[in-house]
Short mmCIF file of C-alpha atoms and ligand atoms in Angstrom, two decimals:
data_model
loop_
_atom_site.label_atom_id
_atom_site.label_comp_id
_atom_site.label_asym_id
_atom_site.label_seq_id
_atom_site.Cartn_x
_atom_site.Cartn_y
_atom_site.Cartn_z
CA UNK A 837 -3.38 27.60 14.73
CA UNK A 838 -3.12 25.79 11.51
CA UNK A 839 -0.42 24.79 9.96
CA UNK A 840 0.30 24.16 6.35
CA UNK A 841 4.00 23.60 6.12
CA UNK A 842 5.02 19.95 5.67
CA UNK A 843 6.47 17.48 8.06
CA UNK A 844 9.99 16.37 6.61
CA UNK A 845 11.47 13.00 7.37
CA UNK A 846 14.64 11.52 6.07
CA UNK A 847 16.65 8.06 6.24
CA UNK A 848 19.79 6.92 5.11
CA UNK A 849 17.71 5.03 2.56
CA UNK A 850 14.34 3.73 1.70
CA UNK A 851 13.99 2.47 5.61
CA UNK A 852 12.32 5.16 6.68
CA UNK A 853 9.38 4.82 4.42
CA UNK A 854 8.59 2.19 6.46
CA UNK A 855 7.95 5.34 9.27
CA UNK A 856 6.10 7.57 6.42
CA UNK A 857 3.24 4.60 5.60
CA UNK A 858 2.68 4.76 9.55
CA UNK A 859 2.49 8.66 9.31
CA UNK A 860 0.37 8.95 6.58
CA UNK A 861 -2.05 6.49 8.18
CA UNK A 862 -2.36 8.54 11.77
CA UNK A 863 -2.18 11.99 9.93
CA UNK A 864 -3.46 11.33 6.50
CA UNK A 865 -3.99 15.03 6.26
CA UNK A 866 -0.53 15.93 6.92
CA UNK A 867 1.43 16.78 3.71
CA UNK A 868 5.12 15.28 3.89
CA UNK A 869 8.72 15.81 2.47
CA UNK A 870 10.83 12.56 2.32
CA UNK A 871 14.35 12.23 1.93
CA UNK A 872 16.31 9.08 1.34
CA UNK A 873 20.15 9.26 0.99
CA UNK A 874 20.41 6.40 -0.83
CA UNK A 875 23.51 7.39 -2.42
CA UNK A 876 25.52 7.88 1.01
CA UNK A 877 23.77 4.78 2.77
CA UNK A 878 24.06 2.90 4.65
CA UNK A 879 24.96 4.89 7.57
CA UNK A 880 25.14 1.80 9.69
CA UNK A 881 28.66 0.79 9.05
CA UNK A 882 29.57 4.81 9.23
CA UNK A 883 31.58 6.30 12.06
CA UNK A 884 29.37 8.29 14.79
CA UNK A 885 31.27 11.62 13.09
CA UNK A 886 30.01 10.68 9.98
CA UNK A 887 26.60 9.46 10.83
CA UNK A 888 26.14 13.02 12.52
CA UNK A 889 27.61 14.91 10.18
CA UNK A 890 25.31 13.30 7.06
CA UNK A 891 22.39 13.69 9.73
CA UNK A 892 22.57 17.36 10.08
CA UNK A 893 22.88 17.99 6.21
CA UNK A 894 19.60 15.69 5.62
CA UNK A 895 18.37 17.78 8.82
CA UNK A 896 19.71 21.23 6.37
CA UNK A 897 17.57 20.05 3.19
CA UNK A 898 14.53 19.79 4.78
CA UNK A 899 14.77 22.72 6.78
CA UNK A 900 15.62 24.69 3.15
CA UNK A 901 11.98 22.85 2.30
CA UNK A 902 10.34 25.10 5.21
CA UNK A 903 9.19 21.94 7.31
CA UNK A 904 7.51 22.29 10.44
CA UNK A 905 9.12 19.16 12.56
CA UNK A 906 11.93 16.60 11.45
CA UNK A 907 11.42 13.24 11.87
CA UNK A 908 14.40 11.11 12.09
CA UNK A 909 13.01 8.08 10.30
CA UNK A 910 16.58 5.79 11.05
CA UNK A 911 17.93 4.23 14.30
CA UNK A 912 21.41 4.81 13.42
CA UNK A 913 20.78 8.77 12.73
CA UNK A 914 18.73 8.55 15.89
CA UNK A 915 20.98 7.15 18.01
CA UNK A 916 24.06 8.89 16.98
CA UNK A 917 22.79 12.43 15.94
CA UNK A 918 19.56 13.09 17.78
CA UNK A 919 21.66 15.39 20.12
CA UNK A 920 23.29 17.27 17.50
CA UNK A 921 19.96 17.84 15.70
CA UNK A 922 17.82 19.01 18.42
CA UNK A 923 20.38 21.56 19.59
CA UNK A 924 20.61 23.40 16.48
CA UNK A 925 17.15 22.51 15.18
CA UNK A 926 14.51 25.31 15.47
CA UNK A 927 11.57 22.93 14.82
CA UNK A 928 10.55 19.64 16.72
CA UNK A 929 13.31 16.68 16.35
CA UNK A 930 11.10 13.32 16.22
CA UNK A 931 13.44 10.41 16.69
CA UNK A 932 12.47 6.53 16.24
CA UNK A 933 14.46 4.62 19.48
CA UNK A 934 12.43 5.87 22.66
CA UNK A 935 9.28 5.09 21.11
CA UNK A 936 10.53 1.31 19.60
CA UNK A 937 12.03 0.97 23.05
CA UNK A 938 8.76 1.53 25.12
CA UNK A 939 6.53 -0.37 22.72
CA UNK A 940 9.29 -3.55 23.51
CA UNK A 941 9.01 -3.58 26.83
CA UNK A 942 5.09 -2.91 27.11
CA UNK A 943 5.17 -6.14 24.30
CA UNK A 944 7.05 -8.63 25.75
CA UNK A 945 5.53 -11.59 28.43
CA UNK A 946 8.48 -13.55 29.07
CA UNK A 947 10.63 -10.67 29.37
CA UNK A 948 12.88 -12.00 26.70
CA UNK A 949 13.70 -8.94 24.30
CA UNK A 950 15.69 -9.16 20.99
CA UNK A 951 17.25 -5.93 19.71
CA UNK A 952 18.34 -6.55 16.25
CA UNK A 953 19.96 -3.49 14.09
CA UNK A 954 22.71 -2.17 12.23
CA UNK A 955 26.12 -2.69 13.87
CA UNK A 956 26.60 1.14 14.76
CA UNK A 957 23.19 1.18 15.78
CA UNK A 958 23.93 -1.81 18.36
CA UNK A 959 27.97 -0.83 19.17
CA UNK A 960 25.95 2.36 20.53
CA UNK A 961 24.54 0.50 23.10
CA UNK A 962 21.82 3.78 22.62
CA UNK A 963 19.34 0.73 22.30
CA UNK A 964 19.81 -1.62 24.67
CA UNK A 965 20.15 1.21 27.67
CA UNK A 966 16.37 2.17 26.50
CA UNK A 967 14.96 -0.70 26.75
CA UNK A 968 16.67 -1.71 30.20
CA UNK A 969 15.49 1.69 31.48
CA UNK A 970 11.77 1.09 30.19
CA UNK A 971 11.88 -2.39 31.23
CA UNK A 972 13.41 -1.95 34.78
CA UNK A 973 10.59 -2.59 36.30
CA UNK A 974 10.40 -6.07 34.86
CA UNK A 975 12.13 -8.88 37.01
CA UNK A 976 15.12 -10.69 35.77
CA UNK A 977 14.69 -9.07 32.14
CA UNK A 978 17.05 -10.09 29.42
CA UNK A 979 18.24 -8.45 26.46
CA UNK A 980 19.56 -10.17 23.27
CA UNK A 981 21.29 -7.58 20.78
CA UNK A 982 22.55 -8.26 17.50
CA UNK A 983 24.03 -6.34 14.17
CA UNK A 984 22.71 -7.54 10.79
CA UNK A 985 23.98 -5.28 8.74
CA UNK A 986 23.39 -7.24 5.65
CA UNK A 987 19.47 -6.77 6.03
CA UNK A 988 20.07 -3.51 4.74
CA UNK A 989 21.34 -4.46 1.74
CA UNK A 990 18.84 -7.09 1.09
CA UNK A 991 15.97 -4.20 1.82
CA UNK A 992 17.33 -1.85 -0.61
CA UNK A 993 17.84 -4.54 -3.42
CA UNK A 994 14.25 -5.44 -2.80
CA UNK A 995 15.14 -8.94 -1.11
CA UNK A 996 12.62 -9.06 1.35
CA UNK A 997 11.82 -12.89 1.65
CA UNK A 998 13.82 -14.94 -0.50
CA UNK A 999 16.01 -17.85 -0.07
CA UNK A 1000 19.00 -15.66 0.35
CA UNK A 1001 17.01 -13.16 3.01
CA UNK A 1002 16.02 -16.36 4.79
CA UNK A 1003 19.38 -17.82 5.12
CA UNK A 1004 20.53 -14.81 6.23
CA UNK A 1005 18.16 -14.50 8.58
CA UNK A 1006 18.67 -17.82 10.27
CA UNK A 1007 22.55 -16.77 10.50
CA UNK A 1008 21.57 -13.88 12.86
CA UNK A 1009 18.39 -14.27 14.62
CA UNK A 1010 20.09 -17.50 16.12
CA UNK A 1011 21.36 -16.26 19.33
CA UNK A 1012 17.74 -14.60 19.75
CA UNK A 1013 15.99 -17.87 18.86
CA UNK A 1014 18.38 -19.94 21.28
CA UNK A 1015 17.65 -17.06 24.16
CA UNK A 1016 13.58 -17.51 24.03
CA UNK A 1017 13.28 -13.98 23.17
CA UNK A 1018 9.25 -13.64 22.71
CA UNK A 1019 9.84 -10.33 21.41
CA UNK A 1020 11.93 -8.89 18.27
CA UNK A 1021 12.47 -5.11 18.30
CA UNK A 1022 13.08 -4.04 14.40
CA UNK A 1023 15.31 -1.41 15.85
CA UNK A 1024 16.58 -0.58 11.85
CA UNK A 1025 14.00 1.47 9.61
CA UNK A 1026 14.69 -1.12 6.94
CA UNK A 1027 14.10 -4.01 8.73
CA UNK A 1028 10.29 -3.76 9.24
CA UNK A 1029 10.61 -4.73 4.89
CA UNK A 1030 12.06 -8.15 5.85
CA UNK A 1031 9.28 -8.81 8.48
CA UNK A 1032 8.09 -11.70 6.75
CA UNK A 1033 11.60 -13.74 6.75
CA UNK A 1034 12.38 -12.85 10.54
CA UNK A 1035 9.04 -14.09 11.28
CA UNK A 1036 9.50 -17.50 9.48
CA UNK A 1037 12.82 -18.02 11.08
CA UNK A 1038 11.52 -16.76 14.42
CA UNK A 1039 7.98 -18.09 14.71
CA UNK A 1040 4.78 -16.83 14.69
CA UNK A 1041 4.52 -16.26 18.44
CA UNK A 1042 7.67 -14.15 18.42
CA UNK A 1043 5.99 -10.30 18.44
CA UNK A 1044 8.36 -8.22 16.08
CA UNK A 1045 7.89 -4.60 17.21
CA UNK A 1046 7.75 -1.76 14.20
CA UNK A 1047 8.69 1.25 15.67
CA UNK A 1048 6.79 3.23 13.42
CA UNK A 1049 3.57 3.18 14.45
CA UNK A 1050 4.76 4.43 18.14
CA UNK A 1051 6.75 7.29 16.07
CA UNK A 1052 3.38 8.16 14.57
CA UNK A 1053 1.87 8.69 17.63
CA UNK A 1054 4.75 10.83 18.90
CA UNK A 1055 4.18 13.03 15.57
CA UNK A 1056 0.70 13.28 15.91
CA UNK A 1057 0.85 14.57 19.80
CA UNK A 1058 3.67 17.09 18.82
CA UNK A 1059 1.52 18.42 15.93
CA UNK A 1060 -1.17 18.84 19.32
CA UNK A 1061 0.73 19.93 21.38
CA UNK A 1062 2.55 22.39 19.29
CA UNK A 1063 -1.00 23.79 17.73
CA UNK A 1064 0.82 22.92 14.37
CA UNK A 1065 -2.31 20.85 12.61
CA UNK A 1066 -2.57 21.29 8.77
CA UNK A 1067 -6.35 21.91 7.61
CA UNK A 1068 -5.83 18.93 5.11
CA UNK A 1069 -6.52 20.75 2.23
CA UNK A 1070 -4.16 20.35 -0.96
CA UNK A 1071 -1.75 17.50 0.93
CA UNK A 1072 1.07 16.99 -1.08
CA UNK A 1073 3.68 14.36 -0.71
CA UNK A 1074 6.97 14.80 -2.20
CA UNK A 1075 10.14 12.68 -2.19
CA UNK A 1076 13.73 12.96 -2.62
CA UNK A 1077 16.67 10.87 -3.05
CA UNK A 1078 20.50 11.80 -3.37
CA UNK A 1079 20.87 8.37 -6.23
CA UNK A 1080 19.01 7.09 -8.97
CA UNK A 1081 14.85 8.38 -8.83
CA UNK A 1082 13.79 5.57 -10.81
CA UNK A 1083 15.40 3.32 -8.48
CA UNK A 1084 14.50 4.86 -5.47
CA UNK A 1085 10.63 3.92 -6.62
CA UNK A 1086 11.08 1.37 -8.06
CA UNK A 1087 11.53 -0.19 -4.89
CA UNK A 1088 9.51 2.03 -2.81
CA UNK A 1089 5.82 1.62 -5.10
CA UNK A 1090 4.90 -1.97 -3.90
CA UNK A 1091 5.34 -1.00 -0.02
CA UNK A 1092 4.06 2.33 -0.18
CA UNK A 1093 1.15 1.31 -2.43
CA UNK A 1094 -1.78 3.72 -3.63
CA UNK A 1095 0.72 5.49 -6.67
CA UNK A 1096 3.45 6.43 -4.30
CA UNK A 1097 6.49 7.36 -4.50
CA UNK A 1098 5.68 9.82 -7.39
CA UNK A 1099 7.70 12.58 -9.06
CA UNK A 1100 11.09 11.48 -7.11
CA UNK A 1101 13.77 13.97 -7.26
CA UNK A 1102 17.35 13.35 -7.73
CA UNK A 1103 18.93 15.76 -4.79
CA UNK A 1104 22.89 16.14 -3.33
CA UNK A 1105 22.77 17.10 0.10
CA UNK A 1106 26.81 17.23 0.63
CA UNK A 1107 27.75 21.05 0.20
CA UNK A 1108 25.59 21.71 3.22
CA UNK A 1109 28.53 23.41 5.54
CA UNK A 1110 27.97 22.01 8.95
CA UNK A 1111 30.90 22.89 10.80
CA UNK A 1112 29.66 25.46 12.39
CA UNK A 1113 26.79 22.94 13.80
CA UNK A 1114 29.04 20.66 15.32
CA UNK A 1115 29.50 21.45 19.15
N1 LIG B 2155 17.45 2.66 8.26
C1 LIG B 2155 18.64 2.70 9.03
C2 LIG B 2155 18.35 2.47 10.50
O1 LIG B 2155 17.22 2.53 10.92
C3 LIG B 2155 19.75 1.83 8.66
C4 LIG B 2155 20.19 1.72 7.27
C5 LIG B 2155 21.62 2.10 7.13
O2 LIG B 2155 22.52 1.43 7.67
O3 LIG B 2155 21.84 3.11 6.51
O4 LIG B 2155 19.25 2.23 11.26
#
């Protein structure tokens, strides 16, 4: 049956726009609601309570918004509050680590993976445990983890490959680079903006895996399976963001491309009561 309603995805941030390009590319005929809560973020340096509690008020708004299926376009959302979402969720929960995960291990040659993401994304361990399970089958596999939390900030101030974002970079990808990892997982929405810089500090050999593209396959086989298909006519795509709109775009236009972000609205997502959500 067809299906109108939009498919709403939300981030901490601007990350997860790095998740909507891929989704508009597979489903181009989709229309989409995006939230970025750039004025709570990041959510990687938040306590697991917190994470889940800001993860099921992003998970409120859209569902006010009459979405058909959440995407949960943020590691640290995803591997803290997936549970918590799905339970109380009465339409599909998309989130972005099983598919990153997979896409490592089928990736890698040397079996050599790098996990790099925020620090409550990586003190988790969510990660690592996926890719070990996925990659079981490959002898004597190794995984590198590490936190850069600052890559967050230098994604959301639009630092994506200067000399500070390459210092930084060389800081932590070193324990990766001195482990032979042949494969990087961007295992942080906002990391797939700083692609450039990890691959000049890595090399070009090293494969850096963007998880988005494997969540945009997951979307598109939900939106199958579920008979949930939108006829494509009148797509709209509309954003929100709990800080500054102007901002928000600002940074957003020159990776989004074709006039997008447009229209940004300024939204507070905090008097959401969730108590009664938390189990
Ligand atoms: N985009 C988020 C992620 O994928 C991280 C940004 C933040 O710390 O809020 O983990």
């Amino acid at each position: 049956m067809t299906d109108n309603r939009p498919i709403g995805i939300f981030d901490s941030g601007i990350g997860g726009l790095t998740v909507l390009r891929e989704i508009i590319a597979a489903a181009p005929y989709e229309s989409t609601i995006y939230f970025g809560d750039n004025g709570r973020a990041p959510y990687g340096t938040k306590s697991s309570d917190t994470i889940i509690r800001y993860s099921l008020q992003d998970m409120m708004f859209l569902n006010a918004q009459n979405v058909k299926m959440i995407v949960i376009a943020c590691n640290t959302a995803s591997t803290h509050a997936y549970d918590a979402l799905r339970k109380v969720c009465n339409v599909p929960v998309v989130e972005v680590v099983n598919p990153g995960a997979r896409a490592a291990v089928q990736a890698t040659s040397n079996g050599k993976i790098g996990i790099i993401a925020t620090r409550a994304t990586i003190n988790s361990g969510v990660y690592e445990s996926a890719v070990r399970a996925y990659g079981a089958v490959i002898p004597g596999l190794e995984v590198v983890s590490a936190a850069c939390p600052l890559f967050v900030s230098l994604a959301e101030e639009g630092w994506w490959d200067n000399e500070v974002a390459y210092l930084t970079a060389c800081e932590y990808l070193a324990p990766l680079k001195e482990a032979g990892v042949d494969t990087v997982v961007l295992a942080c929405t906002h990391y797939p903006l700083l692609a450039p810089v990890i691959s000049r500090v890595m090399g070009p050999d090293v494969k850096l895996i963007n998880s988005g593209v494997a969540v945009a396959g997951v979307v598109k086989d939900i939106l199958e399976s579920e008979d949930i298909i939108s006829d494509g006519i009148d797509v709209v795509r509309r954003f929100y963001t709990s800080d500054d709109p102007a901002m928000f775009e600002k940074i957003a236009a020159p990776f989004l491309g074709s006039g997008l972000p447009a229209g940004t609205r300024m939204v507070q997502v905090d008097h959401y009561d969730v108590t009664g959500l938390l189990r």
